Amino acid sequence: MENEDIRIARSIIHILDSSVGVPVLSDKELEHGSDFGDFLRGHILRIAGSDDIKSCSFDKEESAVYPLLASWEDEKFVDVSKQIAVELYQVMNANIDIPAADLLVVQYSVERHPYLALLKMNYKTEYTHMTNSDPWGNQNDVLKYKAILPGEKQKLSEAALISLEDYSIRLLEKKYEVNGVKTNYFSTVFLKCKGSMSSKTRLAILNRTVADVQKKYYDESEQFEVQMEAKSIISQELAEKGSLDVPAVLGKIFKGKTEMEEEVLEKLDKWNIADTPVAPQNPATTRKFEKQHLMTDTGIEIKIPMEAYDNKDTIEFITNPDGTISMLIKNIGKIESR
């Protein structure tokens, strides 16, 4: 999806500042000219392309938002947006750790498929100038504003893109304390929906589980090499296929060591990701697999591009008779100090 594929139909903003005591709801839609339209499209595009996004579905019996959307009519946009804002404000007002925000509600379409975006714009604090004039001249002051909205290129913590055809949800959220417990309140309390883990979370769990099992079965002197090899295999699979077939990748990592492979699969099965392909789409998610980052016990840090690690004519690791490890960097044409 590209920026120009997003067609903004209407938008509205509601002020949900818990310190005010009541939500300040708008009765009129926003004018979305070219600049503000780009602002909205930029946030929607960034959410849709995020590997933090979860695919969810409403609990139709419990959700107060679902029936508002199930009876959707375009002419009810303002009224429905206000009711959604009130639902969110009630949750925020009852839990002081949830940050104050404005709620941008945006109706848009992509290839004629209609969607509703709920963009929770958490406030940030910024400084700006202000000029006071009197008969004796101008005085420029610096003021602190506490209700500045996130910029076009900033990532939102909580947002939902909801299909108005099948009511499926793609969701971003962050845990905040609710009744003394860190909770994904945006899904579980506000929207009342359930869904799968994000691609980023699944990839992190896979990587961590493989490393944990390798630590269990390999001596400390062997761990760094098998962990680098696992990272190399994951990097190659992502580069070649764009996704990870979990059983196939584990077969390459453990190379016939059935006990270790089965232990990883058993752990992943508890997360319901043993048979689920892992398909991150954002380069930022897979970037850490593009380099090997090593730290020696002597305090030396080494970053090795994966293509260099996989090329034995470039780098070689040698295990010495006394158990120490040497690293041989080959065929260097030039060295720069940075």
Short mmCIF file of C-alpha atoms in Angstrom, two decimals, residues 115-226:
data_model
loop_
_atom_site.label_atom_id
_atom_site.label_comp_id
_atom_site.label_asym_id
_atom_site.label_seq_id
_atom_site.Cartn_x
_atom_site.Cartn_y
_atom_site.Cartn_z
CA TYR A 115 -11.99 1.49 6.92
CA LEU A 116 -12.18 3.43 10.16
CA ALA A 117 -8.96 4.53 11.86
CA LEU A 118 -8.86 5.25 15.59
CA LEU A 119 -5.67 7.20 16.21
CA LYS A 120 -4.91 7.94 19.86
CA MET A 121 -2.59 10.93 19.78
CA ASN A 122 -0.85 10.93 23.16
CA TYR A 123 0.27 14.38 24.22
CA LYS A 124 3.90 15.39 24.39
CA THR A 125 5.45 18.47 25.96
CA GLU A 126 7.23 21.06 23.80
CA TYR A 127 8.44 24.63 24.20
CA THR A 128 7.53 27.52 21.92
CA HIS A 129 7.80 31.30 21.90
CA MET A 130 5.17 33.95 22.51
CA THR A 131 5.34 37.70 22.08
CA ASN A 132 3.61 40.10 24.48
CA SER A 133 3.22 43.70 23.38
CA ASP A 134 2.58 46.77 25.51
CA PRO A 135 3.17 50.54 25.08
CA TRP A 136 6.82 50.09 26.14
CA GLY A 137 7.60 47.48 23.45
CA ASN A 138 7.65 43.73 22.80
CA GLN A 139 8.63 41.00 25.23
CA ASN A 140 9.40 37.53 23.85
CA ASP A 141 8.74 34.67 26.27
CA VAL A 142 9.22 30.90 26.11
CA LEU A 143 6.14 28.85 26.97
CA LYS A 144 5.75 25.18 27.78
CA TYR A 145 2.88 23.41 25.99
CA LYS A 146 1.78 20.06 27.37
CA ALA A 147 -0.77 19.06 24.72
CA ILE A 148 1.30 18.83 21.54
CA LEU A 149 0.25 16.04 19.16
CA PRO A 150 2.72 13.53 17.68
CA GLY A 151 4.30 14.58 14.40
CA GLU A 152 3.64 12.95 11.05
CA LYS A 153 6.71 10.73 11.30
CA GLN A 154 6.28 9.74 14.94
CA LYS A 155 5.04 6.32 15.88
CA LEU A 156 1.74 6.08 17.77
CA SER A 157 1.50 3.78 20.78
CA GLU A 158 -2.20 2.99 20.43
CA ALA A 159 -4.23 2.87 17.24
CA ALA A 160 -6.66 0.65 15.36
CA LEU A 161 -7.49 0.23 11.67
CA ILE A 162 -10.93 -1.37 11.42
CA SER A 163 -12.49 -2.79 8.26
CA LEU A 164 -16.06 -1.60 7.81
CA GLU A 165 -16.74 -4.70 5.70
CA ASP A 166 -15.81 -7.60 7.99
CA TYR A 167 -14.92 -5.60 11.18
CA SER A 168 -11.45 -7.15 11.38
CA ILE A 169 -8.98 -5.03 13.32
CA ARG A 170 -5.29 -4.28 12.93
CA LEU A 171 -4.11 -2.91 16.21
CA LEU A 172 -1.16 -1.19 17.87
CA GLU A 173 -1.10 -0.96 21.65
CA LYS A 174 1.04 -0.48 24.71
CA LYS A 175 0.54 -1.81 28.21
CA TYR A 176 -0.47 0.57 31.00
CA GLU A 177 -1.45 -0.12 34.58
CA VAL A 178 -5.15 -0.99 34.97
CA ASN A 179 -6.33 -1.94 38.47
CA GLY A 180 -2.71 -2.39 39.50
CA VAL A 181 -1.80 -4.71 36.60
CA LYS A 182 0.04 -3.87 33.38
CA THR A 183 -2.63 -4.43 30.74
CA ASN A 184 -3.13 -4.08 26.99
CA TYR A 185 -6.16 -1.95 27.76
CA PHE A 186 -6.76 -0.75 24.18
CA SER A 187 -7.76 -4.28 23.09
CA THR A 188 -8.98 -5.93 26.28
CA VAL A 189 -10.84 -3.07 27.98
CA PHE A 190 -11.67 -0.47 25.31
CA LEU A 191 -12.34 -2.37 22.06
CA LYS A 192 -12.88 -5.78 23.69
CA CYS A 193 -11.11 -7.75 20.98
CA LYS A 194 -8.70 -10.66 20.79
CA GLY A 195 -6.03 -11.55 18.29
CA SER A 196 -2.68 -13.01 17.40
CA MET A 197 0.78 -11.78 18.33
CA SER A 198 2.52 -9.28 16.10
CA SER A 199 5.20 -10.44 13.64
CA LYS A 200 7.81 -8.60 15.67
CA THR A 201 6.84 -10.42 18.87
CA ARG A 202 6.76 -13.83 17.15
CA LEU A 203 10.22 -13.26 15.69
CA ALA A 204 11.59 -12.17 19.07
CA ILE A 205 10.12 -15.25 20.81
CA LEU A 206 11.54 -17.58 18.15
CA ASN A 207 15.00 -16.02 18.43
CA ARG A 208 15.00 -16.05 22.23
CA THR A 209 13.72 -19.65 22.47
CA VAL A 210 16.39 -20.96 20.08
CA ALA A 211 19.08 -19.14 22.10
CA ASP A 212 17.75 -20.50 25.42
CA VAL A 213 17.81 -24.10 24.20
CA GLN A 214 21.29 -23.68 22.73
CA LYS A 215 22.54 -22.36 26.09
CA LYS A 216 21.11 -25.46 27.74
CA TYR A 217 22.82 -27.97 25.45
CA TYR A 218 26.09 -26.29 24.53
CA ASP A 219 29.11 -25.37 26.66
CA GLU A 220 29.75 -21.67 27.17
CA SER A 221 32.71 -21.79 24.77
CA GLU A 222 30.47 -23.23 22.03
CA GLN A 223 27.45 -21.01 22.48
CA PHE A 224 28.60 -17.94 20.59
CA GLU A 225 29.31 -19.95 17.43
CA VAL A 226 25.99 -21.82 17.30
#
